[in-house]
Backbone as numpy.savetxt, mean C-alpha at the origin, in Angstrom:
# Nx Ny Nz CAx CAy CAz Cx Cy Cz
16.10 -5.88 13.96 14.78 -5.21 14.22 13.85 -6.22 15.06
13.82 -7.49 14.68 13.06 -8.55 15.47 13.67 -8.55 16.96
14.90 -8.42 17.08 15.43 -8.48 18.40 15.01 -7.33 19.24
14.78 -6.21 18.55 14.21 -5.00 19.27 12.81 -5.23 19.82
12.05 -5.94 19.00 10.67 -6.41 19.36 10.77 -7.38 20.58
11.67 -8.34 20.47 11.81 -9.14 21.72 12.07 -8.37 23.03
12.94 -7.35 22.77 13.40 -6.56 24.03 12.21 -5.78 24.45
11.50 -5.15 23.66 10.36 -4.40 23.96 9.33 -5.23 24.67
9.02 -6.37 24.19 8.04 -7.13 24.76 8.37 -7.47 26.26
9.68 -7.89 26.47 10.19 -8.20 27.75 10.27 -6.89 28.63
10.57 -5.88 28.15 10.68 -4.64 28.96 9.29 -4.27 29.49
8.21 -4.44 28.66 6.84 -4.02 29.01 6.09 -5.06 29.77
6.74 -6.24 29.94 6.09 -7.32 30.80 5.01 -7.98 30.01
5.16 -8.15 28.69 4.07 -8.75 27.86 4.43 -10.23 27.41
5.28 -10.89 28.30 5.83 -12.16 28.01 4.76 -13.24 27.67
3.52 -13.10 28.24 2.45 -14.15 27.97 1.97 -13.78 26.67
2.18 -12.74 26.01 1.66 -12.41 24.75 2.79 -12.53 23.55
3.98 -12.94 23.97 5.04 -12.84 23.07 4.83 -13.78 21.87
4.43 -14.97 22.01 4.33 -15.94 20.94 3.19 -15.34 19.92
2.15 -14.83 20.50 1.09 -14.35 19.66 1.51 -13.13 18.91
2.28 -12.19 19.60 2.77 -11.02 18.86 3.65 -11.37 17.74
4.64 -12.24 17.94 5.68 -12.57 17.03 5.06 -13.34 15.83
3.89 -14.17 16.11 3.25 -14.98 15.02 2.58 -13.93 14.05
2.24 -12.68 14.55 1.53 -11.78 13.69 2.35 -10.63 13.14
3.69 -10.81 13.14 4.55 -9.85 12.57 4.81 -10.26 11.15
4.85 -9.30 10.30 5.09 -9.64 8.86 6.14 -8.54 8.37
7.06 -9.04 7.65 8.10 -8.06 7.03 7.26 -7.26 5.93
7.71 -6.05 5.76 6.98 -5.17 4.82 8.02 -4.21 4.28
7.52 -3.29 3.42 8.46 -2.21 2.88 7.74 -0.92 3.09
8.34 -0.02 3.97 7.72 1.27 4.14 8.27 2.16 3.05
7.46 3.18 2.62 7.71 4.04 1.48 7.76 5.52 2.07
8.94 6.10 1.90 9.12 7.52 2.36 9.25 8.41 1.19
8.25 9.36 1.01 8.25 10.22 -0.15 9.42 11.28 -0.07
9.87 11.68 -1.24 10.89 12.69 -1.31 10.52 13.56 -2.43
10.07 14.83 -2.29 9.58 15.57 -3.40 10.66 15.77 -4.52
10.14 15.58 -5.71 11.15 15.71 -6.84 10.28 16.31 -8.03
10.78 17.43 -8.58 10.10 18.01 -9.76 10.41 17.21 -11.08
11.50 16.64 -11.15 11.87 15.83 -12.39 12.26 14.51 -12.03
11.38 13.57 -11.69 11.78 12.23 -11.23 12.55 11.42 -12.38
13.42 10.53 -11.97 14.17 9.78 -13.01 13.21 8.73 -13.59
13.29 8.49 -14.97 12.42 7.65 -15.71 12.60 6.23 -15.06
11.38 5.62 -15.04 11.14 4.34 -14.68 11.52 3.93 -13.17
11.62 4.92 -12.39 11.89 4.63 -10.89 10.59 4.70 -10.21
10.66 4.11 -8.99 9.42 4.11 -8.03 9.22 5.47 -7.62
7.86 5.74 -7.56 7.34 7.15 -7.20 5.94 7.01 -6.76
5.59 8.03 -5.96 4.26 8.41 -5.81 3.91 9.67 -6.38
2.79 9.88 -6.98 2.37 11.17 -7.67 3.14 11.44 -8.98
2.92 12.53 -9.43 3.49 12.87 -10.78 2.82 12.31 -11.92
3.62 11.81 -12.80 3.08 11.20 -14.02 3.71 9.72 -14.23
2.96 8.88 -14.83 3.45 7.53 -15.14 4.42 7.47 -16.23
5.41 6.49 -16.26 6.27 6.30 -17.45 5.79 5.04 -18.10
5.12 5.34 -19.26 4.41 4.40 -20.04 5.16 3.89 -21.23
4.91 2.76 -21.79 5.49 2.27 -23.07 4.64 3.02 -24.12
5.14 3.13 -25.34 4.33 3.79 -26.42 3.04 3.10 -26.56
1.98 3.86 -26.85 0.65 3.39 -27.07 -0.25 3.28 -25.84
0.34 3.27 -24.69 -0.49 3.22 -23.44 -1.15 4.52 -23.15
-2.30 4.42 -22.54 -3.09 5.67 -22.09 -3.48 5.51 -20.66
-4.03 6.58 -20.07 -4.58 6.52 -18.70 -5.72 5.73 -18.76
-6.02 4.78 -17.81 -7.40 4.06 -17.74 -8.36 5.17 -17.26
-9.65 4.92 -17.61 -10.71 5.94 -17.34 -11.78 5.29 -16.52
-12.50 6.22 -15.91 -13.67 5.76 -15.11 -14.72 6.79 -15.32
-15.98 6.33 -15.90 -17.04 7.18 -16.13 -16.58 8.40 -17.04
-15.73 7.93 -18.10 -15.37 8.88 -19.19 -14.20 9.78 -18.85
-13.72 9.75 -17.55 -12.64 10.70 -17.12 -11.38 9.73 -16.81
-10.17 10.44 -17.13 -8.90 9.66 -16.76 -8.78 9.51 -15.24
-8.37 8.37 -14.70 -8.13 8.11 -13.41 -6.83 8.92 -12.97
-6.60 9.22 -11.74 -5.36 9.87 -11.29 -4.28 8.74 -11.13
-3.15 9.19 -11.38 -1.94 8.32 -11.34 -1.60 8.39 -9.86
-1.48 7.28 -9.06 -1.26 7.28 -7.68 0.31 6.98 -7.50
0.88 6.07 -8.37 2.31 5.89 -8.26 2.62 4.64 -9.10
3.94 4.38 -9.00 4.46 3.16 -9.76 5.64 2.70 -8.94
5.75 1.39 -9.08 6.83 0.63 -8.33 7.70 -0.10 -9.35
8.96 0.20 -9.39 10.03 -0.59 -10.30 10.23 -1.85 -9.34
9.98 -2.92 -9.99 10.06 -4.21 -9.22 11.54 -4.56 -8.94
12.40 -4.28 -9.68 13.82 -4.60 -9.51 14.22 -3.80 -8.23
13.74 -2.63 -8.06 14.09 -1.85 -6.87 13.44 -2.50 -5.59
12.21 -2.86 -5.72 11.46 -3.53 -4.77 12.12 -4.84 -4.23
12.53 -5.65 -5.20 13.33 -6.88 -4.85 14.59 -6.63 -4.05
15.24 -5.59 -4.35 16.51 -5.31 -3.68 16.36 -5.03 -2.15
15.17 -4.65 -1.77 14.88 -4.38 -0.37 14.98 -5.57 0.53
14.67 -6.70 -0.07 14.72 -7.98 0.52 13.65 -8.50 1.34
12.39 -8.15 1.01 11.26 -8.51 1.73 10.75 -9.69 0.84
10.47 -10.80 1.59 9.98 -11.98 0.75 8.70 -11.74 0.09
8.59 -12.12 -1.22 7.26 -11.81 -1.87 7.24 -12.65 -3.20
6.18 -12.79 -3.81 5.98 -13.53 -5.06 5.81 -12.54 -6.32
6.18 -11.26 -6.14 6.09 -10.31 -7.24 7.09 -10.75 -8.36
6.89 -10.31 -9.56 7.88 -10.51 -10.63 9.19 -9.86 -10.18
10.24 -10.37 -10.79 11.59 -9.89 -10.54 11.87 -8.55 -11.19
11.14 -8.24 -12.30 11.40 -6.94 -12.94 10.09 -6.35 -13.49
10.15 -5.13 -14.04 9.00 -4.59 -14.65 8.56 -3.43 -13.72
7.36 -2.87 -14.18 6.78 -1.74 -13.40 5.31 -2.11 -13.09
4.80 -1.75 -11.87 3.49 -1.70 -11.54 3.06 -0.29 -11.50
1.87 -0.12 -12.13 1.16 1.24 -11.96 -0.14 1.23 -11.36
-0.31 2.25 -10.57 -1.62 2.31 -9.73 -2.36 3.52 -9.93
-3.60 3.41 -10.26 -4.57 4.44 -10.55 -5.92 4.38 -9.68
-6.36 5.58 -9.48 -7.60 5.65 -8.64 -8.31 6.98 -9.01
-9.66 6.98 -8.76 -10.43 8.15 -8.91 -10.17 9.20 -7.71
-8.83 9.68 -7.70 -8.58 10.44 -6.62 -9.21 11.83 -6.56
-9.49 12.39 -7.68 -10.03 13.69 -7.81 -11.46 13.75 -7.08
-12.28 12.76 -7.52 -13.58 12.81 -6.90 -13.88 11.79 -5.71
-12.98 10.81 -5.67 -13.01 9.85 -4.62 -14.42 9.19 -4.50
-15.10 8.98 -5.72 -16.47 8.59 -5.70 -16.47 7.07 -5.44
-15.46 6.34 -5.61 -15.35 4.98 -5.27 -14.71 4.86 -3.88
-15.42 4.68 -2.85 -15.00 4.64 -1.52 -15.05 3.30 -0.76
-15.38 2.30 -1.60 -15.32 0.97 -1.12 -14.83 0.07 -2.20
-14.54 -1.17 -1.91 -13.94 -2.04 -2.97 -14.98 -2.93 -3.60
-16.18 -2.52 -3.61 -17.20 -3.36 -4.26 -16.89 -3.69 -5.69
-17.00 -4.82 -6.01 -16.56 -5.29 -7.33 -17.16 -4.60 -8.61
-18.45 -4.22 -8.50 -19.10 -3.47 -9.63 -18.41 -2.07 -9.79
-17.69 -1.64 -8.89 -17.05 -0.42 -9.01 -15.51 -0.42 -9.44
-15.13 -1.68 -9.81 -13.68 -1.88 -9.92 -13.04 -1.03 -11.05
-13.72 -0.43 -12.01 -13.18 0.51 -12.94 -12.75 1.79 -12.26
-13.14 2.03 -11.10 -12.70 3.25 -10.35 -11.33 3.12 -9.87
-10.65 1.94 -9.92 -9.28 1.79 -9.59 -8.65 0.90 -10.68
-7.29 0.87 -10.74 -6.69 0.07 -11.77 -5.17 -0.15 -11.44
-4.71 -1.40 -11.68 -3.34 -1.64 -11.50 -2.83 -2.27 -12.95
-1.89 -1.78 -13.46 -1.22 -2.24 -14.72 0.10 -2.63 -14.38
0.51 -3.58 -15.37 1.85 -4.16 -15.22 2.54 -4.17 -16.55
3.78 -3.77 -16.63 4.51 -3.74 -17.87 5.91 -4.48 -17.54
6.23 -5.44 -18.39 7.55 -6.12 -18.12 8.43 -6.16 -19.44
8.26 -5.00 -20.16 9.09 -4.98 -21.35 10.37 -4.11 -21.15
10.93 -3.56 -22.24 12.19 -2.75 -22.08 11.89 -1.46 -21.56
12.47 -1.13 -20.35 12.20 0.08 -19.75 12.86 1.28 -20.53
13.71 1.08 -21.41 14.29 2.16 -22.17 13.27 2.76 -23.14
12.21 1.99 -23.42 11.23 2.50 -24.36 10.22 3.41 -23.63
10.25 3.59 -22.41 9.19 4.26 -21.75 9.24 5.74 -21.88
8.18 6.41 -21.79 8.09 7.84 -21.85 7.02 8.48 -20.78
7.38 9.56 -20.17 6.49 9.99 -19.18 5.27 10.63 -19.91
4.17 10.35 -19.38 2.78 10.72 -20.03 2.08 11.63 -19.10
1.90 12.96 -19.46 1.20 13.80 -18.60 -0.31 13.50 -18.47
-0.94 13.92 -17.40 -2.28 13.67 -17.16 -3.24 14.32 -18.21
-4.05 13.63 -18.83 -4.78 14.16 -19.96 -6.15 14.80 -19.62
-6.48 14.78 -18.25 -7.70 15.35 -17.88 -7.55 16.85 -17.48
-8.69 17.37 -17.00 -8.72 18.88 -16.67 -8.93 19.01 -15.22
-9.27 18.02 -14.44 -9.54 18.16 -13.05 -8.37 18.78 -12.24
-8.60 19.87 -11.48 -7.49 20.47 -10.82 -6.85 19.56 -9.70
-7.59 18.58 -9.30 -7.05 17.68 -8.26 -6.63 16.29 -8.97
-6.48 16.34 -10.17 -6.19 14.98 -10.82 -4.83 14.53 -10.78
-3.89 15.45 -10.41 -2.45 15.04 -10.35 -1.94 15.34 -8.98
-1.33 14.33 -8.39 -0.68 14.47 -7.09 0.77 14.86 -7.29
1.38 15.72 -6.40 2.75 16.05 -6.57 3.72 14.97 -6.59
4.77 15.11 -7.40 5.68 13.92 -7.76 6.68 13.77 -6.60
6.80 12.50 -6.15 7.69 12.15 -5.06 8.55 10.94 -5.39
9.82 10.98 -5.31 10.66 9.81 -5.41 10.39 8.97 -4.09
10.82 7.76 -4.06 10.55 6.90 -2.86 11.81 6.40 -2.24
12.01 6.62 -1.05 13.00 5.81 -0.28 12.27 4.63 0.35
12.73 3.42 -0.05 12.04 2.21 0.40 12.85 1.51 1.55
12.29 1.27 2.64 12.89 0.75 3.70 12.25 -0.55 4.24
13.00 -1.53 4.48 12.47 -2.80 5.04 12.04 -2.67 6.49
10.78 -2.99 6.74 10.30 -2.96 8.17 9.43 -4.02 8.58
8.64 -3.92 9.61 7.79 -4.88 10.19 6.39 -4.33 10.20
5.39 -5.04 9.83 3.86 -4.75 9.96 3.41 -5.65 11.03
2.33 -5.25 11.64 1.75 -6.17 12.71 0.24 -6.25 12.46
-0.14 -7.53 12.40 -1.70 -7.84 12.09 -2.23 -7.67 13.55
-2.39 -6.47 14.00 -2.76 -6.23 15.44 -4.22 -6.73 15.69
-5.04 -6.60 14.67 -6.52 -7.05 14.89 -6.66 -8.45 15.21
-5.75 -9.28 14.84 -5.76 -10.77 15.06 -5.33 -11.10 16.45
-4.87 -10.18 17.28 -4.23 -10.37 18.58 -5.26 -10.11 19.61
-5.56 -11.19 20.42 -6.40 -11.05 21.63 -5.63 -10.43 22.73
-5.94 -9.37 23.16 -5.13 -8.74 24.28 -5.86 -8.94 25.67
-5.32 -9.66 26.64 -5.74 -9.83 27.93 -6.13 -8.52 28.68
-7.15 -8.52 29.49 -7.54 -7.31 30.14 -6.33 -6.70 30.91
-5.51 -7.50 31.52 -4.34 -7.01 32.40 -3.23 -6.37 31.56
-3.24 -6.64 30.28 -2.26 -6.10 29.39 -2.76 -4.94 28.49
-4.02 -4.67 28.53 -4.82 -3.83 27.57 -4.08 -2.46 27.54
-3.98 -1.68 28.62 -3.37 -0.39 28.58 -2.04 -0.34 28.18
-1.15 -1.31 28.48 0.21 -1.48 28.27 0.39 -1.68 26.73
-0.38 -2.61 26.14 -0.33 -2.95 24.69 -0.76 -1.78 23.91
-1.78 -1.19 24.18 -2.34 -0.15 23.24 -1.43 1.22 23.47
-1.15 1.48 24.71 -0.59 2.80 24.98 0.88 2.92 25.08
1.48 1.76 25.17 2.96 1.64 25.25 3.59 0.84 24.09
3.09 -0.39 23.89 3.67 -1.31 23.03 3.54 -0.77 21.54
2.37 -0.50 21.09 2.06 0.00 19.72 2.84 1.20 19.45
2.80 2.25 20.18 3.63 3.41 19.90 5.11 3.11 19.85
5.61 2.29 20.58 7.10 1.97 20.66 7.36 1.12 19.36
6.47 0.24 19.06 6.64 -0.64 17.83 6.76 0.36 16.64
5.89 1.36 16.62 5.91 2.43 15.53 7.37 3.04 15.40
7.79 3.42 16.58 9.10 4.13 16.73 10.21 3.16 16.15
10.14 1.86 16.49 11.16 0.92 15.91 11.18 0.85 14.45
9.94 1.04 13.91 9.88 1.03 12.41 10.05 2.48 11.77
10.56 3.47 12.54 10.79 4.86 11.85 9.76 5.79 12.18
8.62 5.38 12.97 7.51 6.29 13.24 7.17 7.20 12.22
6.66 6.75 11.05 6.24 7.63 9.95 4.94 8.35 10.36
4.87 9.60 9.94 3.55 10.42 10.18 2.43 9.79 9.30
2.84 9.17 8.12 1.85 8.51 7.27 2.36 7.09 7.12
1.39 6.20 6.69 1.70 4.80 6.54 1.61 4.38 5.13
2.64 4.89 4.29 2.81 4.36 2.89 3.59 3.01 2.98
2.97 2.03 2.26 3.59 0.70 2.65 3.34 -0.22 1.34
4.13 -1.14 1.10 3.87 -2.33 0.27 4.29 -3.61 0.93
3.63 -4.67 0.65 3.84 -6.08 1.13 3.42 -5.98 2.70
3.70 -7.01 3.40 3.37 -7.13 4.78 1.82 -7.11 4.94
1.40 -6.73 6.13 -0.10 -6.65 6.52 -0.48 -5.27 6.50
-1.75 -4.90 5.93 -2.24 -3.53 5.95 -2.16 -2.92 7.27
-1.99 -1.64 7.32 -2.29 -0.85 8.50 -3.77 -0.44 8.50
-4.60 -1.24 9.16 -6.04 -1.12 9.10 -6.48 0.05 9.88
-7.60 0.71 9.47 -8.10 1.90 10.19 -9.50 1.39 10.82
-10.24 0.56 9.99 -11.43 0.08 10.45 -11.39 -1.51 10.62
-11.96 -2.16 9.68 -11.87 -3.59 9.63 -10.61 -3.99 9.07
-10.29 -5.35 9.23 -9.14 -5.89 8.58 -9.35 -5.80 6.97
-8.40 -5.29 6.26 -8.54 -5.00 4.77 -8.61 -6.37 4.11
-7.94 -7.36 4.48 -8.06 -8.62 3.79 -9.35 -9.34 3.97
-9.92 -9.08 5.16 -11.19 -9.68 5.47 -12.33 -8.91 4.65
-12.09 -7.63 4.44 -13.02 -6.89 3.51 -13.06 -7.41 2.22
-11.82 -7.65 1.63 -11.66 -8.21 0.28 -12.53 -9.60 0.21
-12.33 -10.35 1.06 -13.12 -11.71 1.20 -14.66 -11.41 1.10
-15.04 -10.30 1.86 -16.43 -9.87 1.88 -16.90 -9.43 0.45
-16.09 -8.64 -0.08 -16.51 -8.20 -1.45 -16.60 -9.43 -2.47
-15.76 -10.24 -2.19 -15.64 -11.46 -3.24 -16.72 -12.61 -2.78
-17.35 -12.37 -1.66 -18.35 -13.25 -1.12 -17.65 -14.65 -0.83
-16.45 -14.40 -0.20 -15.82 -15.65 0.28 -15.92 -15.69 1.80
-15.99 -16.87 2.33 -16.11 -17.06 3.78 -14.84 -17.17 4.60
-13.87 -17.57 3.67 -12.61 -17.93 4.54 -11.39 -17.40 4.02
-10.72 -16.41 4.58 -9.32 -16.11 4.48 -8.54 -16.49 3.38
-8.92 -16.09 2.19 -8.02 -16.27 1.02 -6.75 -15.47 1.26
-5.68 -15.91 0.54 -4.41 -15.33 0.75 -4.18 -14.15 -0.12
-3.60 -13.01 0.32 -3.53 -11.89 -0.33 -2.13 -11.21 -0.26
-1.78 -10.46 -1.22 -0.51 -9.62 -1.07 -0.94 -8.17 -1.20
-0.47 -7.28 -0.20 -0.65 -5.93 -0.30 0.34 -5.32 -1.32
-0.24 -4.87 -2.43 0.59 -4.30 -3.40 1.13 -2.87 -3.00
0.07 -2.06 -2.58 0.38 -0.67 -2.24 -0.75 -0.10 -1.20
-0.16 0.56 -0.26 -1.04 1.27 0.71 -0.52 2.72 0.73
-1.54 3.69 0.45 -1.22 5.06 0.43 -2.06 5.78 1.41
-1.41 6.36 2.47 -2.11 7.02 3.45 -2.38 8.42 3.06
-3.30 9.06 3.82 -3.49 10.53 3.87 -2.13 11.26 4.03
-1.74 12.08 2.99 -0.52 12.75 3.14 -0.65 14.11 2.46
-0.98 15.10 3.26 -1.14 16.48 2.74 0.24 17.15 2.63
1.11 16.74 3.30 2.58 17.40 3.22 3.30 17.04 1.89
3.20 15.74 1.51 3.92 15.33 0.24 2.99 15.12 -0.97
1.80 14.67 -0.80 0.97 14.19 -1.88 -0.23 15.19 -2.00
-0.37 16.14 -1.07 -1.57 17.05 -1.16 -2.84 16.38 -1.20
-2.99 15.17 -0.39 -4.19 14.50 -0.58 -4.71 14.02 0.81
-5.90 14.08 0.99 -6.63 13.44 2.15 -7.67 12.51 1.65
-7.71 11.27 2.05 -8.72 10.18 1.73 -9.86 10.37 2.58
-10.92 10.96 2.22 -12.08 11.08 3.08 -11.67 11.79 4.39
-12.03 11.06 5.55 -11.58 11.71 6.92 -10.31 11.12 7.30
-9.21 11.46 6.81 -7.90 11.10 7.24 -7.76 9.59 7.03
-8.08 9.13 5.81 -8.01 7.74 5.44 -6.88 7.23 4.78
-7.04 6.05 4.22 -6.02 5.22 3.57 -6.63 4.50 2.43
-5.90 4.42 1.29 -6.32 3.49 0.17 -5.44 2.22 0.02
-5.92 1.12 -0.28 -5.14 -0.09 -0.39 -5.35 -0.78 -1.75
-4.36 -1.34 -2.29 -4.39 -2.10 -3.57 -3.96 -3.43 -3.22
-4.78 -4.50 -3.52 -4.58 -5.80 -2.94 -4.77 -6.86 -4.08
-3.99 -7.90 -4.09 -4.14 -9.00 -5.14 -4.23 -10.35 -4.46
-4.98 -11.19 -4.94 -4.99 -12.54 -4.41 -3.74 -13.33 -4.85
-3.39 -14.29 -4.09 -2.01 -14.92 -4.33 -2.17 -15.70 -5.69
-3.17 -16.40 -5.90 -3.43 -17.03 -7.20 -3.30 -16.17 -8.39
-3.91 -14.98 -8.38 -3.80 -13.95 -9.40 -2.45 -13.45 -9.58
-1.76 -13.27 -8.37 -0.32 -12.89 -8.48 0.57 -13.93 -9.20
0.34 -15.12 -8.85 1.28 -16.14 -9.56 0.97 -16.09 -10.97
-0.21 -15.85 -11.43 -0.61 -15.85 -12.84 -0.27 -14.48 -13.62
0.22 -13.49 -12.73 0.53 -12.15 -13.18 -0.81 -11.53 -13.70
-1.79 -11.76 -13.05 -3.28 -11.25 -13.46 -3.55 -10.05 -12.62
-2.80 -8.92 -12.92 -2.76 -7.69 -12.15 -4.17 -6.88 -12.53
-4.86 -7.31 -13.61 -6.04 -6.66 -13.97 -7.11 -7.09 -12.92
-6.92 -8.03 -12.20 -7.90 -8.56 -11.25 -7.52 -8.20 -9.74
-6.97 -7.04 -9.62 -6.66 -6.55 -8.25 -7.98 -6.02 -7.53
-7.77 -6.00 -6.29 -8.89 -5.43 -5.41 -8.34 -4.24 -4.66
-9.53 -3.58 -4.04 -9.26 -2.29 -3.54 -9.95 -2.02 -2.20
-9.40 -1.19 -1.33 -10.20 -0.93 -0.16 -9.89 0.66 0.21
-10.86 1.21 0.82 -10.69 2.63 1.19 -11.25 2.67 2.72
-10.53 3.11 3.56 -10.90 3.14 5.02 -10.48 4.51 5.46
-11.47 5.05 6.37 -11.08 6.38 6.94 -11.69 6.39 8.31
-11.47 7.47 9.23 -11.84 7.41 10.59 -13.34 7.69 10.64
């Protein structure tokens, strides 16, 4: 895939930008939903219900259960071959106030409006737990995930010379998307976020009142997807679950961050 990017850069005459573009490429994992009425227990999915160990319940926000966004089986993730510091096994669960979308920023006082849980015990003990709330939009349709290794581009960090502006934005970026499979939606883990507004990692620094580029891992990015998930985030937006590298090394998933961007 990298060789395809080299070829594309040369074809479009962007040789003077080559080093900059390559320096801002990051391996990632693209997530392709596949609708499934009865997903296999403990596998990666978006939507549906979580597979919980006995005694676990849905996290709540303002007295209501959060919607289950999805879960990632980390053994499945590690088989994709994208370098990361995630645990080798276990499940990550992602929750958000999807029904009301009342938390539309990642300000830390609102962090109960999203949640990331981690389980590293015996997966054979898990059981699927239906949504306990009554909100008609509290459950997203269940989708198994095909996970594909790809490339993300930190495009906002690239300064585009005036003479290459049109070619870069109108030809290079669409062709780059084609090389990655040209998804209609950008469901992703790891790599650099597909930003809509500001750089997501810079936003997290702002929420944390940090001035300088702490290191983060993108745990999950879920795009507007009315076809598979019956969901639109605001005005055709995207939600992002992020963890600082220090918290990741300590397996402190309770301390994850969140961003919500839309057009």
